[in-house]
Amino acid sequence: MAKTLTESALTTRSSRSKLSDGVHWRRVDATIHLGYRKSKRDGRWIVRWREGVGYKQTPLGIADDVVAEGNLSFDAAEIAARQHVERRRLALAASPQNEPIKVRVAVEEYIARRDARDSKRAGKPVRSDASRRLSRYILGQPKRGKRREIPPADLADIAMHELDEKVLKAWMRELPPTLKETTVRRLANDLKAALNSAYSANHKHLPAALPSIIKRGLLIHHEDDDAIDVARENQVLTDAKVSALVAAAKQTDMFQDWDGDLYRLVLVMAATGARYSQCARIRVADCQVENGRILVPSSRKGKGAKAPNRPVPIGPDVLDELRTMVTDRNGNEPLLERWRKRQTGPTTWEKVNRGPWGPNELNRPWKDVRDRAELPGVIPYALRHSSIVRGLRANLPIRLVAALHDTSVAMIERHYGRYIADGLEELAAKAVVQLVM
């Protein structure tokens, strides 16, 4: 190769059409050259780069001399050339003592952090939802009892510097078609968080474009949003049905010997419209009986700075039920607790101590609650949906409804738009005046 590179005009289809058959080069940087190999049939992009004392080269794809899906423009080929060389150099830089980071390692480290965080919140060792999802669909699971063995996904053994959009999209396509849309979203978000966390900790050894590759590769389009909205609409309950659930929770509490703990939890969720995780973190001092309100802790969702606890007005009937829970108790204790039990025999249990509600601990008793209320299929989150819609139907300002429920106006408008329109129509009807005398 000549020491001085003779560059050709490759940036446009017109300029490439005037070139003779053969390979033509253009500099990307001092050590990377983008090539265009012209033949009678088509033009193809190649890249060469300095490696050791010589150069290596590899094909990149077909040029867009004829516009077709998958063909690369000059700009796309230049980006692909940089990314290929970057991944190649990162792979070569890895030694047996410093092996490339695989997706498996990124996921395992993320699961460990999530499990530790949830265990700290619950006050006992627990397994996070992210651990269950990522283990099943990324890491695989060994055979245990009646549970069948699940092999790891091919994605698990790919080095992070080799990740591209095609690999991530292929993994998503291989997910079981029976998975609910919401489950796929949560799973994709878990994987995205795991990969981004690994990139943040090892960015010096990974391609600079990796965050955007992760974002685009795990992007879920919104074709099925209508189905999600329908599911949400089915979970909006009338006041009578909400009261039926609260009454069913009280009955279940009595029959299952919850000492009022289950009943009070469901009552607070229905009265505040707060998420289960938020209700579990309400302190004794947050229940301000004299002011007729509960200070609901902000959600842990998102990364930004959080607002302080949000005051939510509560009816006197609810406050009367909670009054005994704030009397002669330390203000920093959890308002809502439950008994921890120890098994003393095949069918006998002994109460050991009381502590806050942990992740997923409402799931099992909730099945009995909804059966007693004769509302099959209703989920605990229905109490939140119903509270939001109740505020909109009462013509409260959307910003106030969003603030009371620790969410955004955009989310309210997107998912509860029909109820907003109903309320505005009612207000507009009141402004109609008689014009014909």
Coordinates of C-alpha atoms in Angstrom, one line a residue:
M1 CA 0.0 0.0 0.0
A2 CA 1.2 3.5 -0.8
K3 CA 2.1 5.7 2.1
T4 CA -0.1 8.5 0.8
L5 CA -3.7 7.5 0.3
T6 CA -5.4 8.5 -2.9
E7 CA -8.9 9.3 -1.9
S8 CA -12.0 8.9 -4.2
A9 CA -15.3 10.7 -4.2
L10 CA -17.6 8.2 -2.5
T11 CA -20.2 10.3 -0.7
T12 CA -23.0 10.3 -3.3
R13 CA -24.5 7.8 -5.7
S14 CA -23.7 10.2 -8.6
S15 CA -20.0 10.4 -7.7
R16 CA -19.7 6.6 -7.3
S17 CA -21.4 6.0 -10.6
K18 CA -18.5 7.8 -12.4
L19 CA -15.8 5.5 -10.8
S20 CA -14.2 2.6 -12.7
D21 CA -14.6 -1.0 -11.6
G22 CA -12.3 -1.9 -8.7
V23 CA -11.7 -0.7 -5.1
H24 CA -11.7 2.9 -4.2
W25 CA -10.8 4.3 -0.7
R26 CA -11.6 7.2 1.5
R27 CA -10.1 8.1 4.8
V28 CA -12.2 7.7 8.0
D29 CA -9.3 8.6 10.3
A30 CA -5.5 8.0 10.4
T31 CA -5.8 4.2 10.8
I32 CA -9.3 3.4 9.3
H33 CA -10.2 3.6 5.6
L34 CA -13.6 3.0 4.1
G35 CA -13.6 1.2 0.8
Y36 CA -16.0 0.9 -2.1
R37 CA -15.7 -2.1 -4.4
K38 CA -17.4 -1.4 -7.7
S39 CA -18.4 -4.3 -10.0
K40 CA -20.7 -4.7 -12.9
R41 CA -23.5 -6.0 -10.7
D42 CA -23.3 -3.7 -7.6
G43 CA -21.1 -1.7 -5.3
R44 CA -20.1 -3.0 -1.9
W45 CA -18.6 -1.3 1.2
I46 CA -15.5 -2.6 2.9
V47 CA -13.3 -1.3 5.8
R48 CA -9.6 -1.7 6.4
W49 CA -7.7 -0.7 9.5
R50 CA -4.2 -0.9 10.9
E51 CA -3.6 -3.9 13.1
G52 CA -0.1 -4.5 14.2
V53 CA 2.4 -3.9 11.4
G54 CA -0.2 -4.3 8.6
Y55 CA -3.8 -3.8 7.8
K56 CA -6.9 -6.0 8.1
Q57 CA -10.1 -5.6 6.1
T58 CA -13.6 -7.0 6.1
P59 CA -16.9 -6.4 4.1
L60 CA -19.6 -4.2 5.6
G61 CA -22.5 -4.5 3.2
I62 CA -24.1 -3.5 -0.1
A63 CA -24.0 0.2 -1.1
D64 CA -27.2 2.1 -1.7
D65 CA -26.5 2.6 -5.4
V66 CA -29.9 0.9 -5.7
V67 CA -32.2 1.9 -2.8
A68 CA -33.3 -1.2 -1.0
E69 CA -33.8 -2.4 2.5
G70 CA -30.5 -3.1 4.2
N71 CA -28.3 -1.2 1.7
L72 CA -25.9 1.3 3.2
S73 CA -25.4 4.9 2.4
F74 CA -22.0 6.5 2.7
D75 CA -22.8 7.9 6.2
A76 CA -24.2 4.5 7.4
A77 CA -21.1 2.7 6.0
E78 CA -18.8 5.1 7.8
I79 CA -20.6 4.6 11.1
A80 CA -20.5 0.8 10.6
A81 CA -16.8 1.0 9.8
R82 CA -16.0 2.8 13.0
Q83 CA -18.1 0.5 15.1
H84 CA -16.6 -2.6 13.6
V85 CA -13.0 -1.5 14.2
E86 CA -13.8 -0.3 17.7
R87 CA -15.3 -3.7 18.6
R88 CA -12.4 -5.5 17.0
R89 CA -9.8 -3.5 18.9
L90 CA -11.7 -4.0 22.2
A91 CA -11.7 -7.7 21.6
L92 CA -8.0 -7.8 21.0
A93 CA -7.3 -5.7 24.0
A94 CA -8.9 -8.3 26.2
S95 CA -6.5 -10.8 27.7
P96 CA -7.1 -14.0 29.7
Q97 CA -6.7 -11.9 32.9
N98 CA -9.1 -9.3 31.5
E99 CA -11.8 -11.1 29.6
P100 CA -14.5 -9.3 27.7
I101 CA -17.6 -8.6 29.7
K102 CA -20.4 -10.9 28.7
V103 CA -24.1 -10.2 28.9
R104 CA -24.4 -13.0 31.5
V105 CA -22.0 -11.2 33.8
A106 CA -23.9 -7.9 33.4
V107 CA -27.2 -9.6 34.2
E108 CA -25.9 -11.5 37.2
E109 CA -24.4 -8.3 38.8
Y110 CA -27.6 -6.4 38.2
I111 CA -29.7 -9.3 39.8
A112 CA -27.4 -9.3 42.8
R113 CA -27.9 -5.5 43.3
R114 CA -31.7 -5.8 42.9
D115 CA -32.0 -8.7 45.3
A116 CA -29.9 -6.9 47.9
R117 CA -32.0 -3.7 47.5
D118 CA -35.3 -5.6 47.8
S119 CA -34.0 -7.6 50.7
K120 CA -33.0 -4.5 52.6
R121 CA -36.5 -3.0 52.0
A122 CA -38.2 -6.2 53.1
G123 CA -36.0 -6.7 56.1
K124 CA -35.4 -10.3 55.1
P125 CA -33.7 -12.2 52.1
V126 CA -36.0 -12.0 49.1
R127 CA -35.7 -12.6 45.4
S128 CA -36.5 -9.6 43.2
D129 CA -39.0 -9.7 40.3
A130 CA -36.0 -8.8 38.0
S131 CA -34.2 -11.9 39.2
R132 CA -37.1 -14.1 38.2
R133 CA -37.6 -12.6 34.8
L134 CA -33.9 -12.4 33.8
S135 CA -33.1 -15.8 35.1
R136 CA -35.9 -17.4 33.1
Y137 CA -35.3 -15.6 29.8
I138 CA -31.6 -14.8 29.9
L139 CA -29.6 -16.9 32.3
G140 CA -31.7 -20.1 32.2
Q141 CA -32.8 -22.3 35.1
P142 CA -31.8 -25.8 36.2
K143 CA -34.4 -28.5 36.7
R144 CA -35.8 -28.4 40.2
G145 CA -38.7 -30.7 41.3
K146 CA -41.5 -30.4 38.8
R147 CA -40.0 -27.3 37.2
R148 CA -38.5 -28.1 33.9
E149 CA -35.0 -27.0 32.9
I150 CA -34.7 -23.8 30.9
P151 CA -31.5 -23.4 28.8
P152 CA -29.8 -20.0 28.8
A153 CA -30.5 -17.6 25.9
D154 CA -27.9 -17.3 23.2
L155 CA -27.6 -13.7 24.2
A156 CA -26.2 -14.6 27.6
D157 CA -22.8 -15.6 26.1
I158 CA -22.3 -12.7 23.8
A159 CA -19.6 -10.2 24.8
M160 CA -21.0 -6.7 25.4
H161 CA -18.6 -5.1 22.9
E162 CA -20.1 -7.4 20.2
L163 CA -23.7 -6.4 20.9
D164 CA -25.7 -4.8 18.0
E165 CA -29.3 -4.1 17.4
K166 CA -29.8 -7.3 15.4
V167 CA -28.7 -9.5 18.3
L168 CA -31.0 -7.7 20.8
K169 CA -34.0 -7.7 18.4
A170 CA -33.5 -11.4 17.6
W171 CA -33.6 -12.1 21.4
M172 CA -36.9 -10.2 21.7
R173 CA -38.4 -12.1 18.7
E174 CA -37.5 -15.4 20.4
L175 CA -39.5 -14.6 23.5
P176 CA -42.7 -16.8 23.9
P177 CA -45.6 -15.2 22.0
T178 CA -47.8 -16.0 25.0
L179 CA -46.0 -13.3 27.1
K180 CA -48.2 -10.3 28.0
E181 CA -47.2 -7.0 26.5
T182 CA -46.6 -5.6 30.0
T183 CA -44.3 -8.6 30.9
V184 CA -42.2 -8.0 27.7
R185 CA -41.8 -4.4 28.6
R186 CA -40.7 -5.1 32.1
L187 CA -38.3 -7.7 30.9
A188 CA -36.8 -5.4 28.2
N189 CA -36.5 -2.7 30.8
D190 CA -34.7 -5.0 33.2
L191 CA -32.2 -6.1 30.6
K192 CA -31.7 -2.5 29.5
A193 CA -30.9 -1.4 33.0
A194 CA -28.5 -4.3 33.5
L195 CA -26.6 -3.5 30.2
N196 CA -26.5 0.2 30.9
S197 CA -25.2 -0.4 34.4
A198 CA -22.4 -2.6 33.1
Y199 CA -21.6 0.0 30.5
S200 CA -21.4 2.8 33.1
A201 CA -19.0 0.7 35.2
N202 CA -16.8 -0.3 32.2
H203 CA -17.2 2.4 29.6
K204 CA -13.5 2.7 28.9
H205 CA -13.5 -0.8 27.6
L206 CA -16.8 -0.7 25.6
P207 CA -17.9 1.0 22.4
A208 CA -19.1 4.6 22.8
A209 CA -22.2 3.8 20.8
L210 CA -23.3 0.9 23.0
P211 CA -25.9 2.9 25.0
S212 CA -27.7 3.9 21.8
I213 CA -27.4 0.4 20.5
I214 CA -29.1 -0.9 23.7
K215 CA -31.8 1.7 23.5
R216 CA -32.7 1.0 19.8
G217 CA -32.3 -2.8 20.1
L218 CA -34.7 -3.1 23.0
L219 CA -37.1 -0.5 21.8
I220 CA -40.7 -1.7 22.0
H221 CA -43.1 -0.1 19.6
H222 CA -46.6 0.9 20.7
E223 CA -48.7 -1.0 18.3
D224 CA -50.4 -2.8 21.2
D225 CA -51.1 0.2 23.4
D226 CA -54.8 -0.1 22.6
A227 CA -54.8 -3.6 24.2
I228 CA -53.1 -2.2 27.3
D229 CA -55.6 0.7 27.6
V230 CA -58.5 -1.8 27.3
A231 CA -57.0 -3.9 30.1
R232 CA -56.7 -0.7 32.2
E233 CA -60.3 0.2 31.4
N234 CA -61.4 -3.2 32.6
Q235 CA -59.7 -2.5 36.0
V236 CA -61.5 0.8 36.6
L237 CA -64.1 -0.1 39.3
T238 CA -67.2 1.7 40.5
D239 CA -67.3 3.0 44.1
A240 CA -69.5 0.1 45.0
K241 CA -67.1 -2.5 43.7
V242 CA -64.2 -0.8 45.5
S243 CA -66.2 -0.9 48.7
A244 CA -66.9 -4.6 48.0
L245 CA -63.2 -5.3 47.8
V246 CA -62.6 -3.5 51.1
A247 CA -65.4 -5.5 52.8
A248 CA -64.0 -8.7 51.3
A249 CA -60.5 -7.9 52.6
K250 CA -62.0 -7.5 56.1
Q251 CA -63.7 -10.9 55.8
T252 CA -60.6 -12.6 54.5
D253 CA -58.6 -10.9 57.3
M254 CA -60.9 -12.4 60.0
F255 CA -61.0 -15.9 58.5
Q256 CA -57.2 -16.1 57.9
D257 CA -56.3 -14.5 61.3
W258 CA -54.5 -11.4 59.9
D259 CA -55.3 -9.4 63.0
G260 CA -56.5 -6.5 60.8
D261 CA -53.3 -6.1 58.9
L262 CA -54.6 -7.3 55.5
Y263 CA -57.8 -5.2 55.9
R264 CA -55.9 -2.0 56.8
L265 CA -53.5 -2.4 53.9
V266 CA -56.3 -2.8 51.3
L267 CA -58.2 0.1 52.9
V268 CA -55.2 2.5 52.6
M269 CA -54.5 1.4 49.0
A270 CA -58.2 2.1 48.1
A271 CA -58.3 5.4 50.0
T272 CA -55.0 6.9 48.7
G273 CA -54.7 5.3 45.2
A274 CA -51.1 4.8 46.0
R275 CA -49.0 1.9 44.8
Y276 CA -48.5 -1.1 47.1
S277 CA -44.8 -0.4 47.5
Q278 CA -45.6 3.2 48.6
C279 CA -48.3 2.1 51.1
A280 CA -45.8 -0.3 52.6
R281 CA -43.4 2.6 53.3
I282 CA -45.9 4.9 55.1
R283 CA -44.7 5.7 58.6
V284 CA -46.8 6.1 61.7
A285 CA -46.0 9.9 61.7
D286 CA -47.3 10.1 58.1
C287 CA -50.8 9.3 59.3
Q288 CA -52.0 12.7 60.4
V289 CA -55.4 12.0 61.9
E290 CA -55.9 15.5 63.2
N291 CA -55.3 16.9 59.7
G292 CA -57.4 14.3 57.9
R293 CA -54.6 13.2 55.6
I294 CA -51.9 10.7 55.0
L295 CA -48.4 11.7 53.7
V296 CA -47.7 9.1 51.0
P297 CA -44.0 8.5 50.3
S298 CA -42.8 9.3 46.7
S299 CA -42.4 6.4 44.4
R300 CA -38.9 5.0 43.8
K301 CA -39.6 5.0 40.0
G302 CA -37.2 7.0 37.8
K303 CA -33.8 8.5 38.4
G304 CA -34.5 12.2 39.1
A305 CA -34.8 14.0 42.4
K306 CA -38.0 13.1 44.3
A307 CA -40.5 15.4 45.8
P308 CA -41.2 15.0 49.6
N309 CA -44.1 12.9 50.8
R310 CA -47.4 13.9 49.2
P311 CA -50.4 14.8 51.4
V312 CA -53.5 12.8 50.4
P313 CA -56.9 13.7 52.0
I314 CA -58.5 10.7 53.7
G315 CA -62.1 10.3 54.8
P316 CA -63.0 10.1 58.5
D317 CA -64.2 6.5 58.2
V318 CA -60.7 5.4 57.1
L319 CA -59.0 7.5 59.7
D320 CA -61.1 5.9 62.4
E321 CA -59.9 2.5 61.3
L322 CA -56.3 3.7 61.4
R323 CA -56.5 5.6 64.7
T324 CA -55.4 2.6 66.8
M325 CA -52.4 2.2 64.6
V326 CA -50.9 5.5 65.5
T327 CA -51.6 5.5 69.2
D328 CA -48.5 5.0 71.5
R329 CA -46.3 4.0 68.6
N330 CA -42.9 5.4 67.4
G331 CA -43.4 7.8 64.5
N332 CA -40.7 6.2 62.5
E333 CA -42.3 2.7 62.5
P334 CA -44.1 1.4 59.5
L335 CA -47.8 2.3 59.7
L336 CA -48.9 -1.0 58.1
E337 CA -47.3 -4.1 59.4
R338 CA -48.0 -7.9 59.3
W339 CA -47.0 -10.8 61.5
R340 CA -44.0 -13.0 60.6
K341 CA -44.8 -16.6 61.3
R342 CA -42.7 -19.7 61.9
Q343 CA -43.9 -23.2 61.0
T344 CA -44.1 -25.4 64.1
G345 CA -45.8 -28.4 62.6
P346 CA -47.3 -29.8 59.4
T347 CA -50.3 -27.4 59.6
T348 CA -49.4 -25.2 62.5
W349 CA -47.7 -21.8 62.6
E350 CA -46.5 -19.6 65.4
K351 CA -46.4 -15.8 65.4
V352 CA -42.8 -14.6 65.8
N353 CA -42.7 -10.8 65.3
R354 CA -44.2 -8.0 63.2
G355 CA -42.6 -6.1 60.3
P356 CA -43.4 -4.1 57.2
W357 CA -45.1 -5.7 54.1
G358 CA -42.5 -7.0 51.7
P359 CA -42.6 -7.3 47.8
N360 CA -45.4 -9.6 46.5
E361 CA -46.7 -10.4 49.9
L362 CA -50.2 -9.3 49.0
N363 CA -50.5 -11.6 46.0
R364 CA -51.6 -14.8 47.8
P365 CA -54.3 -13.3 50.1
W366 CA -55.6 -11.0 47.3
K367 CA -56.8 -14.1 45.4
D368 CA -59.2 -14.8 48.2
V369 CA -60.2 -11.2 48.5
R370 CA -61.3 -10.9 44.9
D371 CA -63.1 -14.2 45.1
R372 CA -65.1 -13.1 48.1
A373 CA -65.9 -9.8 46.3
E374 CA -66.9 -11.8 43.2
L375 CA -64.6 -9.8 41.0
P376 CA -62.4 -12.4 39.2
G377 CA -59.4 -11.1 37.4
V378 CA -59.2 -7.8 39.4
I379 CA -55.7 -6.9 40.4
P380 CA -54.6 -4.7 43.4
Y381 CA -53.6 -2.0 41.0
A382 CA -57.3 -1.6 40.1
L383 CA -57.6 0.4 43.3
R384 CA -55.1 2.9 41.9
H385 CA -56.8 3.1 38.5
S386 CA -60.2 3.6 40.1
S387 CA -58.8 6.4 42.4
I388 CA -57.4 8.3 39.4
V389 CA -60.6 8.0 37.4
R390 CA -62.6 9.0 40.5
G391 CA -60.6 12.3 40.7
L392 CA -61.1 12.9 37.0
R393 CA -64.8 12.3 37.1
A394 CA -65.0 14.8 40.0
N395 CA -63.5 17.3 37.6
L396 CA -60.4 17.8 39.7
P397 CA -57.6 19.6 37.8
I398 CA -55.5 17.0 35.9
R399 CA -52.3 18.4 37.6
L400 CA -53.9 17.8 41.0
V401 CA -54.9 14.3 40.2
A402 CA -51.4 13.6 38.9
A403 CA -49.8 15.1 42.1
L404 CA -52.1 13.1 44.4
H405 CA -51.1 9.9 42.7
D406 CA -47.4 10.6 42.2
T407 CA -47.4 10.5 38.5
S408 CA -47.2 12.9 35.5
V409 CA -49.8 14.8 33.6
A410 CA -48.6 13.2 30.4
M411 CA -49.3 9.7 31.8
I412 CA -52.7 10.7 33.0
E413 CA -53.6 12.2 29.6
R414 CA -52.2 9.2 27.7
H415 CA -53.9 6.4 29.6
Y416 CA -57.0 8.1 31.0
G417 CA -57.9 10.5 28.2
R418 CA -61.4 9.2 27.8
Y419 CA -62.3 10.0 31.4
I420 CA -60.8 13.5 31.0
A421 CA -62.9 14.1 27.9
D422 CA -66.1 13.0 29.8
G423 CA -65.4 15.4 32.6
L424 CA -64.6 18.3 30.3
E425 CA -67.8 17.6 28.3
E426 CA -69.8 17.8 31.5
L427 CA -68.2 21.1 32.4
A428 CA -68.8 22.4 28.9
A429 CA -72.5 21.4 29.1
K430 CA -72.9 23.6 32.2
A431 CA -71.7 26.6 30.2
V432 CA -74.4 26.2 27.5
V433 CA -76.9 29.0 27.6
Q434 CA -80.3 29.4 25.9
L435 CA -80.0 31.4 22.8
V436 CA -83.4 31.2 21.2
M437 CA -86.1 33.2 23.1

